[in-house]
N, C-alpha and C. Protein backbone atom coordinates (compact mmCIF):
# COMPACT_ATOMS: atom_id res chain seq x y z
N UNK A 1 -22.59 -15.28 -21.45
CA UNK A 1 -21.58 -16.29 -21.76
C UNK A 1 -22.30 -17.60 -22.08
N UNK A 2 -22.04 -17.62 -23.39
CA UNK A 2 -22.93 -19.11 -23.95
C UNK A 2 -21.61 -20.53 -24.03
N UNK A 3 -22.20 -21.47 -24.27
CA UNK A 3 -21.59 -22.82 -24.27
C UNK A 3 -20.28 -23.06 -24.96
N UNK A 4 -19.90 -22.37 -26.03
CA UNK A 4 -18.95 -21.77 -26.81
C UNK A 4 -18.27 -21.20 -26.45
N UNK A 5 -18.61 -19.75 -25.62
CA UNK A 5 -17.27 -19.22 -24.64
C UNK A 5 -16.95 -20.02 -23.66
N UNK A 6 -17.79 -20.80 -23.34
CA UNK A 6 -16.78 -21.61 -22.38
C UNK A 6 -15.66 -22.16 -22.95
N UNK A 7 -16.04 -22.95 -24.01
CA UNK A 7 -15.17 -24.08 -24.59
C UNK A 7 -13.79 -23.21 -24.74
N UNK A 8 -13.87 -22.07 -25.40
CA UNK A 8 -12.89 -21.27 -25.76
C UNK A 8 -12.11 -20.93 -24.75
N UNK A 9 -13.26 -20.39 -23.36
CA UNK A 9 -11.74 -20.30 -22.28
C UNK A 9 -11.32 -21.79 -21.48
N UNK A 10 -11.99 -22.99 -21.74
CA UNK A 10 -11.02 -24.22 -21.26
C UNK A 10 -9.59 -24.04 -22.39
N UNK A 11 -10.19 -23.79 -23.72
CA UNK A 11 -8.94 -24.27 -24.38
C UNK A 11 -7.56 -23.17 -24.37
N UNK A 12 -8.41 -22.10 -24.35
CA UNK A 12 -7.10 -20.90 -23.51
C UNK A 12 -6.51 -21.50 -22.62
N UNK A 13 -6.95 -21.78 -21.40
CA UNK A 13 -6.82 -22.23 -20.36
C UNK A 13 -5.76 -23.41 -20.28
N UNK A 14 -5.75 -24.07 -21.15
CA UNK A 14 -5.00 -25.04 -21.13
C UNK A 14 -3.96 -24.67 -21.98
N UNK A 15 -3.95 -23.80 -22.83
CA UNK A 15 -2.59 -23.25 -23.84
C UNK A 15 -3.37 -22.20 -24.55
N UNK A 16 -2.73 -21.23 -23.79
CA UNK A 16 -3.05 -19.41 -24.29
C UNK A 16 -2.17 -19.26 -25.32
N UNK A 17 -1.43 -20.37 -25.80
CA UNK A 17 -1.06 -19.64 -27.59
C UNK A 17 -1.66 -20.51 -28.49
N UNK A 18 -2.89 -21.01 -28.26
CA UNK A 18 -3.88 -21.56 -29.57
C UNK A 18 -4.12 -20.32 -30.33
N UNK A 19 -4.23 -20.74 -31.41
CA UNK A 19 -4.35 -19.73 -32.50
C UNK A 19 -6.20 -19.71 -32.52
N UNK A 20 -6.53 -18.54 -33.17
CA UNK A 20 -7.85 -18.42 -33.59
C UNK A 20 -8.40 -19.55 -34.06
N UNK A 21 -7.64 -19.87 -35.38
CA UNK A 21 -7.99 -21.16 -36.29
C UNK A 21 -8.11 -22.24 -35.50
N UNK A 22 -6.88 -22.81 -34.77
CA UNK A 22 -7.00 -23.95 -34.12
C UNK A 22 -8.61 -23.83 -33.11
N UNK A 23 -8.94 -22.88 -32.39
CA UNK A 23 -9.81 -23.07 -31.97
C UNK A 23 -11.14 -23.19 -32.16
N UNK A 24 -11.04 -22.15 -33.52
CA UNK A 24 -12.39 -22.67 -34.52
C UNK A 24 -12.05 -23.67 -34.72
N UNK A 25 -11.54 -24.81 -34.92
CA UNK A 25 -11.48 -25.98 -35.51
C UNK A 25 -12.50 -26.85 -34.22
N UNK A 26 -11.72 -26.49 -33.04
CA UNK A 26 -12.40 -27.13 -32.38
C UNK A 26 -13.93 -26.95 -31.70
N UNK A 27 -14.31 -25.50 -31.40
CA UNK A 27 -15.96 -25.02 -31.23
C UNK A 27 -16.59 -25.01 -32.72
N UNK A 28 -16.16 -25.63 -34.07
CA UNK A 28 -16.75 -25.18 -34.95
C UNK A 28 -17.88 -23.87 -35.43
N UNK A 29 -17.03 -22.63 -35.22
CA UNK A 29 -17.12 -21.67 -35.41
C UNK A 29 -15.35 -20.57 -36.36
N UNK A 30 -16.50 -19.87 -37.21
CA UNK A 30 -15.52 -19.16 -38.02
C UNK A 30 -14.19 -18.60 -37.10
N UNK A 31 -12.82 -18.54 -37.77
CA UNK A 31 -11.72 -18.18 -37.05
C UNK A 31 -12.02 -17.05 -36.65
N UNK A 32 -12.71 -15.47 -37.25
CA UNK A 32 -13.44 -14.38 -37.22
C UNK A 32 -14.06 -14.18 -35.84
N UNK A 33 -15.06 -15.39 -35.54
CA UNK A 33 -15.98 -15.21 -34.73
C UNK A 33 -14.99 -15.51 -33.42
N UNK A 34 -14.10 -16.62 -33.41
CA UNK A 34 -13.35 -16.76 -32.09
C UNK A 34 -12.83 -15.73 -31.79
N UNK A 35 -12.48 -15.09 -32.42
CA UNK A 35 -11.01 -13.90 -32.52
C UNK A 35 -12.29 -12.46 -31.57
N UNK A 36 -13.69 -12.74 -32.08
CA UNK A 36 -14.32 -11.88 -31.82
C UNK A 36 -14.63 -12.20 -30.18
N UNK A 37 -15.18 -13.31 -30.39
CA UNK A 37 -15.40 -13.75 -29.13
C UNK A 37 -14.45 -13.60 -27.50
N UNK A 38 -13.03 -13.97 -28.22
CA UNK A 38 -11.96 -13.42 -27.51
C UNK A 38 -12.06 -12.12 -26.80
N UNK A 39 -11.96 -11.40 -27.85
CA UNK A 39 -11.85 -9.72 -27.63
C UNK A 39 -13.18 -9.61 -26.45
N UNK A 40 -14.26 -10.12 -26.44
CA UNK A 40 -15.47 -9.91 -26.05
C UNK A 40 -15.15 -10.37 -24.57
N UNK A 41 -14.31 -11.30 -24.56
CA UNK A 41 -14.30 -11.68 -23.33
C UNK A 41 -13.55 -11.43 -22.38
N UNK A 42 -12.23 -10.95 -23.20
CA UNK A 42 -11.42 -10.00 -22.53
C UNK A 42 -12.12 -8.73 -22.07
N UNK A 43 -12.32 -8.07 -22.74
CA UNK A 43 -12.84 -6.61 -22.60
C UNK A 43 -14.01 -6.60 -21.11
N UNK A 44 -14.44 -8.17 -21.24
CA UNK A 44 -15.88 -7.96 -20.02
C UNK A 44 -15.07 -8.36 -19.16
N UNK A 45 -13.64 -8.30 -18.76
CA UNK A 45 -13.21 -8.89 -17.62
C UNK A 45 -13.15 -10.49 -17.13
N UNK A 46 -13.56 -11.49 -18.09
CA UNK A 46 -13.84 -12.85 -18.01
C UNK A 46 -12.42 -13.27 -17.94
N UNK A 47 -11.70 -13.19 -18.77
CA UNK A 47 -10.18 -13.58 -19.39
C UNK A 47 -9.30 -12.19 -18.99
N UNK A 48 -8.53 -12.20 -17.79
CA UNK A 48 -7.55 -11.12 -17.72
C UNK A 48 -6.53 -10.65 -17.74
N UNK A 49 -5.85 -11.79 -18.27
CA UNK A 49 -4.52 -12.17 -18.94
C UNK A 49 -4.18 -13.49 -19.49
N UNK A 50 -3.00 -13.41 -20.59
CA UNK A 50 -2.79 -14.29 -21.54
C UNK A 50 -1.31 -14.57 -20.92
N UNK A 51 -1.12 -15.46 -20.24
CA UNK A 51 0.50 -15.55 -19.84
C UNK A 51 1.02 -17.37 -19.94
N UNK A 52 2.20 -17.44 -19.12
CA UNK A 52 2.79 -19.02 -19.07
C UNK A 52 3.09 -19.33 -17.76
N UNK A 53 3.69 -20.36 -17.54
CA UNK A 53 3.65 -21.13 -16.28
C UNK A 53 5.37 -21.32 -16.65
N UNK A 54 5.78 -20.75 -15.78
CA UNK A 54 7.43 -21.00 -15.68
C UNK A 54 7.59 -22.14 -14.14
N UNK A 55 8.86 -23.16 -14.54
CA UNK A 55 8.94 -23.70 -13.98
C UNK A 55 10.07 -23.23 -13.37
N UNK A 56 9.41 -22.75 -11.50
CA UNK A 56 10.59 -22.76 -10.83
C UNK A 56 12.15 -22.80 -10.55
N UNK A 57 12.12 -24.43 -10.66
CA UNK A 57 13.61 -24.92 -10.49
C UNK A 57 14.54 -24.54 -11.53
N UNK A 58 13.73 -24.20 -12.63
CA UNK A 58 14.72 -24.53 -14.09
C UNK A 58 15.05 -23.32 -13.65
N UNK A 59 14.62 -21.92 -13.02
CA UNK A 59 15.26 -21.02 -12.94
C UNK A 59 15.73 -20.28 -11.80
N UNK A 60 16.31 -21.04 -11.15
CA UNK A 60 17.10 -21.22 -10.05
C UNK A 60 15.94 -20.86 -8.82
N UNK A 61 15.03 -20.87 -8.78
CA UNK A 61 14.40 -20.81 -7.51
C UNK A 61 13.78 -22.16 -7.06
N UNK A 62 14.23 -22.78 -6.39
CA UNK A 62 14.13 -23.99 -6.03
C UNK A 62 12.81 -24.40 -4.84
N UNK A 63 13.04 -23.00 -3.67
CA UNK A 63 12.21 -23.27 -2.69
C UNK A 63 10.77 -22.51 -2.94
N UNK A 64 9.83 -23.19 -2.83
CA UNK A 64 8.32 -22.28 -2.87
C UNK A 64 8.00 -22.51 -1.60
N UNK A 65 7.22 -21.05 -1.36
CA UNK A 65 7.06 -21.16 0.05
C UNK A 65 5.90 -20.48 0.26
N UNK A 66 5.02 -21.12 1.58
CA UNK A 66 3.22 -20.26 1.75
C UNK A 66 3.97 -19.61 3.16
N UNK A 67 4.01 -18.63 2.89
CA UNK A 67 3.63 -17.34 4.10
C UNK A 67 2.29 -17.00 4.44
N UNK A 68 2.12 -16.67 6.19
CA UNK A 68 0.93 -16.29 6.81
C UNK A 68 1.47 -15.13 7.05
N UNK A 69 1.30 -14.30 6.66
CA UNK A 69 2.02 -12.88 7.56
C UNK A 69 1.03 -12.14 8.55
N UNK A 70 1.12 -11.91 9.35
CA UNK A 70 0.31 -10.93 10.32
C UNK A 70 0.53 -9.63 10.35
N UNK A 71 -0.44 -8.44 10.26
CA UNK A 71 -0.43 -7.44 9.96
C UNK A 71 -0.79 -6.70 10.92
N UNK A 72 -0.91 -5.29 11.44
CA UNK A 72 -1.67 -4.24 11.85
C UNK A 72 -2.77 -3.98 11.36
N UNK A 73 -3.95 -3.96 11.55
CA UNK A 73 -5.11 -3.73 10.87
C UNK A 73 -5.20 -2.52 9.79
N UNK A 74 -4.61 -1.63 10.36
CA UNK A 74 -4.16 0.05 9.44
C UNK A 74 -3.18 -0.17 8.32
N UNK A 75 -2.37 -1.53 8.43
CA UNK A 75 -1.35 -1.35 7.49
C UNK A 75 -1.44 -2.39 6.73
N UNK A 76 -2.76 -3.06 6.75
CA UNK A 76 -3.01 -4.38 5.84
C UNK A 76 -2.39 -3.91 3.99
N UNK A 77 -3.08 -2.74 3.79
CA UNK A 77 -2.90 -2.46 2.75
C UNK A 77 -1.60 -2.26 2.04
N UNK A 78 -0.79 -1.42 3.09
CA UNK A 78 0.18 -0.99 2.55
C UNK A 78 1.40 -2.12 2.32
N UNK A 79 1.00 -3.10 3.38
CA UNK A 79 2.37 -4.49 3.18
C UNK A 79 2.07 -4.98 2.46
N UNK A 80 0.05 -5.41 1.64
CA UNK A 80 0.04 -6.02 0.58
C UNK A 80 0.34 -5.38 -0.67
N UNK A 81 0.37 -4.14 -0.62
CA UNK A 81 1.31 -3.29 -1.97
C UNK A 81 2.82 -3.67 -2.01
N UNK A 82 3.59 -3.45 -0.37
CA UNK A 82 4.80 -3.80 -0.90
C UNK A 82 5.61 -5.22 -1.24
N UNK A 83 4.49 -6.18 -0.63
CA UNK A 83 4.58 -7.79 -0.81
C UNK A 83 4.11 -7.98 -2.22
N UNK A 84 3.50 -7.28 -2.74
CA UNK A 84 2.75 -7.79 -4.07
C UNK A 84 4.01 -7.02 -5.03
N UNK A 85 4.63 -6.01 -4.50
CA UNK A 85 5.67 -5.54 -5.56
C UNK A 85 6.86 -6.61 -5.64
N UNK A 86 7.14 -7.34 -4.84
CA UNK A 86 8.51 -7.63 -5.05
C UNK A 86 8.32 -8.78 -5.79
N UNK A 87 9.36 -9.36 -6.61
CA UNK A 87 9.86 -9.66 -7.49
C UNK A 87 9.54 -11.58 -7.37
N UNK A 88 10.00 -11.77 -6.12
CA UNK A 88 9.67 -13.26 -6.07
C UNK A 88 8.39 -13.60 -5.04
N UNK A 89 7.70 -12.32 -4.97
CA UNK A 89 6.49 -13.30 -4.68
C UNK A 89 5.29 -13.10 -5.77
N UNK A 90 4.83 -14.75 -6.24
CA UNK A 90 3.37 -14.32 -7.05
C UNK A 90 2.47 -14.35 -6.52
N UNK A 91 1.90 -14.36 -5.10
CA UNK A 91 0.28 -14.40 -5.29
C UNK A 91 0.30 -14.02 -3.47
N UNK A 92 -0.73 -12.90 -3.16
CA UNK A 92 -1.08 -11.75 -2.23
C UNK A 92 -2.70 -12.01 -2.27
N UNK A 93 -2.68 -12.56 -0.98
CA UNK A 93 -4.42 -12.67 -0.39
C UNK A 93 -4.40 -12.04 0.75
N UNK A 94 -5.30 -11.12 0.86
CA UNK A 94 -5.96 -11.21 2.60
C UNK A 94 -6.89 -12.38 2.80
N UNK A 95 -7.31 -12.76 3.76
CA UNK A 95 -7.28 -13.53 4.39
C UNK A 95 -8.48 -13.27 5.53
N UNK A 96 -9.44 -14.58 5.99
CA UNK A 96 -9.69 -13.80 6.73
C UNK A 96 -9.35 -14.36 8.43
N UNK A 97 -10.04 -13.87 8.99
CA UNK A 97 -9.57 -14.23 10.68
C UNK A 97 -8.25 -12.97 11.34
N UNK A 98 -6.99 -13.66 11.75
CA UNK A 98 -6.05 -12.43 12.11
C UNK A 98 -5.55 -11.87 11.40
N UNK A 99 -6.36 -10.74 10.47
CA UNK A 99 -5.59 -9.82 9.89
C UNK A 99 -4.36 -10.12 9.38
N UNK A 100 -4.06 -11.24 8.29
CA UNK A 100 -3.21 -11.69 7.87
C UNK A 100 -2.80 -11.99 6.04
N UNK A 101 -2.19 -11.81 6.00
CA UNK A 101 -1.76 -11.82 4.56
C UNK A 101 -1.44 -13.27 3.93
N UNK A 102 -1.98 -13.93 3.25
CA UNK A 102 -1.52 -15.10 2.46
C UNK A 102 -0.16 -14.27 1.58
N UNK A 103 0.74 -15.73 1.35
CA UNK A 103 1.77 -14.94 0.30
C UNK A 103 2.71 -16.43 -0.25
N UNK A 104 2.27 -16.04 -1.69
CA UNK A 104 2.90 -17.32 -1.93
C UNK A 104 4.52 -16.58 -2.82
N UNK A 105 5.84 -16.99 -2.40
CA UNK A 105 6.65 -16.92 -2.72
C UNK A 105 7.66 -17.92 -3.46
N UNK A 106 8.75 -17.61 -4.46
CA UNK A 106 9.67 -18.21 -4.62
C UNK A 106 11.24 -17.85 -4.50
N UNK A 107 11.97 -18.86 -3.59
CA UNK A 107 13.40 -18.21 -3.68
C UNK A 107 14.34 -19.47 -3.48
N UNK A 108 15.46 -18.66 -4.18
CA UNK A 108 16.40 -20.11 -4.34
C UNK A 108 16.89 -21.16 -3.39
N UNK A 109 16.71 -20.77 -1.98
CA UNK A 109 17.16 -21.54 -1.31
C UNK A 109 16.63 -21.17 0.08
N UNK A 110 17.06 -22.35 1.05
CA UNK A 110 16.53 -21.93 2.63
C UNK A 110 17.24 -20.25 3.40
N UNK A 111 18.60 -20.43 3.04
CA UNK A 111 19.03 -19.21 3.24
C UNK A 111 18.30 -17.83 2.71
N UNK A 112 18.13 -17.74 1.42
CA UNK A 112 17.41 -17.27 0.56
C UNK A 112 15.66 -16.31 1.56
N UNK A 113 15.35 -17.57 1.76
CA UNK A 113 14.40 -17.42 2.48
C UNK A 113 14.57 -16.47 3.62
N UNK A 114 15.46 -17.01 4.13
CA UNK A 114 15.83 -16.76 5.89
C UNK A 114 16.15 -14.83 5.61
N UNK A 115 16.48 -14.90 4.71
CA UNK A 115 17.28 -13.02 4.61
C UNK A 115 15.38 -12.88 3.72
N UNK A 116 14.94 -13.27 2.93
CA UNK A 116 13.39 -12.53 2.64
C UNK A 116 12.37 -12.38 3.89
N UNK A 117 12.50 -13.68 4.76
CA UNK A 117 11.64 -13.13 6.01
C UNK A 117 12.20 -12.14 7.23
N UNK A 118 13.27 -12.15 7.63
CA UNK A 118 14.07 -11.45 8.23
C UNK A 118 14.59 -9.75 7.38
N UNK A 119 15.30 -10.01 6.76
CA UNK A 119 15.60 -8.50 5.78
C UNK A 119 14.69 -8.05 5.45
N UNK A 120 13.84 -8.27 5.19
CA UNK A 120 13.06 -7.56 3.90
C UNK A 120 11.43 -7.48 4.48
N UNK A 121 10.40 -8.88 4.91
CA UNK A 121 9.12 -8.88 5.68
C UNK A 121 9.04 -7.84 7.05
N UNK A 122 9.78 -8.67 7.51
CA UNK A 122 9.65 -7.69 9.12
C UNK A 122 10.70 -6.81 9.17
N UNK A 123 10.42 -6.10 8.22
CA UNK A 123 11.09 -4.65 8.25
C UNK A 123 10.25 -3.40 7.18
N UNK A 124 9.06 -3.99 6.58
CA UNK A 124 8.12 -3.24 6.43
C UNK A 124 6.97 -3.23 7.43
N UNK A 125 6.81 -1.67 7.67
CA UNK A 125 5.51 -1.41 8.72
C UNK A 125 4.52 -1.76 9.24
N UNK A 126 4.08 -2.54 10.24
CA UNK A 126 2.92 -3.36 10.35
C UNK A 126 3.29 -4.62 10.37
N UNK A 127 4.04 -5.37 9.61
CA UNK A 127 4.17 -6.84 10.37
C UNK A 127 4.03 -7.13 11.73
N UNK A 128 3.60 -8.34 12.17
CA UNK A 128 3.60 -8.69 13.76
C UNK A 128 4.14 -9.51 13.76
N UNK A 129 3.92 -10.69 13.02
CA UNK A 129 4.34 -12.18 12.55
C UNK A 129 4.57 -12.74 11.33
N UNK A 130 5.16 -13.81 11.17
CA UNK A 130 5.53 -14.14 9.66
C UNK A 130 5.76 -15.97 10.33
N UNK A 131 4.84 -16.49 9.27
CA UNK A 131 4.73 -17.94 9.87
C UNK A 131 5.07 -18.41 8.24
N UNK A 132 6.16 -19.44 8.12
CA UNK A 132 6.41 -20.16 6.68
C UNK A 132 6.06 -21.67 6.28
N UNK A 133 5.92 -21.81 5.39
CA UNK A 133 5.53 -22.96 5.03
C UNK A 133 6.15 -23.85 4.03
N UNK A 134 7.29 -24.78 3.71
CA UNK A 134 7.92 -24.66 2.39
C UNK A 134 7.12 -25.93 2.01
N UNK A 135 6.92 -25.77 0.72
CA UNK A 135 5.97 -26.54 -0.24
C UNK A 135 7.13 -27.96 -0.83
N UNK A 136 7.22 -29.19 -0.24
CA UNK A 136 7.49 -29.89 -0.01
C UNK A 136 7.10 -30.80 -1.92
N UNK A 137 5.66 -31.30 -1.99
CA UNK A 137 5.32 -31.49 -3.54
C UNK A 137 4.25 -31.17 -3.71
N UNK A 138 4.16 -31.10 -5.03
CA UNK A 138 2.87 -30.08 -5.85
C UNK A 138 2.12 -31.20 -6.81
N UNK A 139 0.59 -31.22 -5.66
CA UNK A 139 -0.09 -32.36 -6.41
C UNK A 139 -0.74 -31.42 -7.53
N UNK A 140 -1.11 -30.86 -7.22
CA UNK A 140 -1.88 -29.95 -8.75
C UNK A 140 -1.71 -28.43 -7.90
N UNK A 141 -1.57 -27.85 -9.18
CA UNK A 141 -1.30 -26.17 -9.14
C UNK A 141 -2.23 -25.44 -10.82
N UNK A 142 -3.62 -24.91 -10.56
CA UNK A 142 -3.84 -24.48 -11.51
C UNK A 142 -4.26 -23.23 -11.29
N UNK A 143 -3.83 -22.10 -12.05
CA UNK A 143 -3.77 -20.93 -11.50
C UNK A 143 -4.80 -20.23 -12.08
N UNK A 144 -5.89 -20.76 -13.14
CA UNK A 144 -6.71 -20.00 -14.04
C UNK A 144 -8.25 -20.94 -13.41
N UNK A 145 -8.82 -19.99 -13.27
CA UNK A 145 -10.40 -21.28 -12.95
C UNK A 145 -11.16 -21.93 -14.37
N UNK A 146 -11.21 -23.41 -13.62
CA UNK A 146 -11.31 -24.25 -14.63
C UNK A 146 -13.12 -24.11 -14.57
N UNK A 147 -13.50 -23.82 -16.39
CA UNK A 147 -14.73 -23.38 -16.36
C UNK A 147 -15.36 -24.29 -17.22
């Protein structure tokens, strides 16, 4: 990875629908070669998706929330499969220290919440605990590493 792929994944990075051209314009390199370069960098695992940043509120999920979840040591795996499946949470870490699951979620409201930790967390296998956190304001949130 030379000085050039970098440039290319800041400017992904900052808007994954730059066109080839636009970005040759800016590494001064042929539209060809970006387009190549791309592919190159995808394929090695560098760049592993091309997506957007939806804003929350506009779509009715208002509350974001950091979950600690505590696990069974045997069933770490299986709650981070079924926490990573559902629908309003994006982002599933282990963690280290008590066998615990990071989990960052979104849902429309405190109630909302109250039936996802209750209904739905501690009622898959292995939970012990479920500690919440609601995300109050968001000084910076960047979800791609800045290279």
């Amino acid at each position: 990875m030379d000085d050039i792929d970098l440039k290319i994944c800041r400017i992904l990075s900052d808007n994954c629908r730059a066109s080839f051209a636009e970005i040759a314009r800016e590494v001064h390199i042929s539209r060809m070669a970006v387009r190549e370069r791309v592919m190159n960098l995808y394929k090695k695992g560098v760049i592993q998706k091309f997506t957007i940043l939806i804003d929350s509120k506009k779509v009715g999920l208002d509350v974001a929330v950091f979950l600690l979840v505590k696990v069974k040591p045997q069933e770490l795996d299986n709650v981070a499969k079924i926490l990573s499946d559902h629908p309003n949470v994006v982002i599933v870490y282990a963690t280290t220290g008590l066998n615990a699951l990071h989990v960052h979620a979104f849902v429309k409201d405190t109630t909302a919440l109250e039936k996802f930790i209750h209904n739905e967390i501690y009622t898959i296998p292995g939970v012990v605990e479920v500690e919440s956190n609601i995300l109050l304001k968001r000084y910076k949130s960047e979800r791609s590493m800045l290279v």
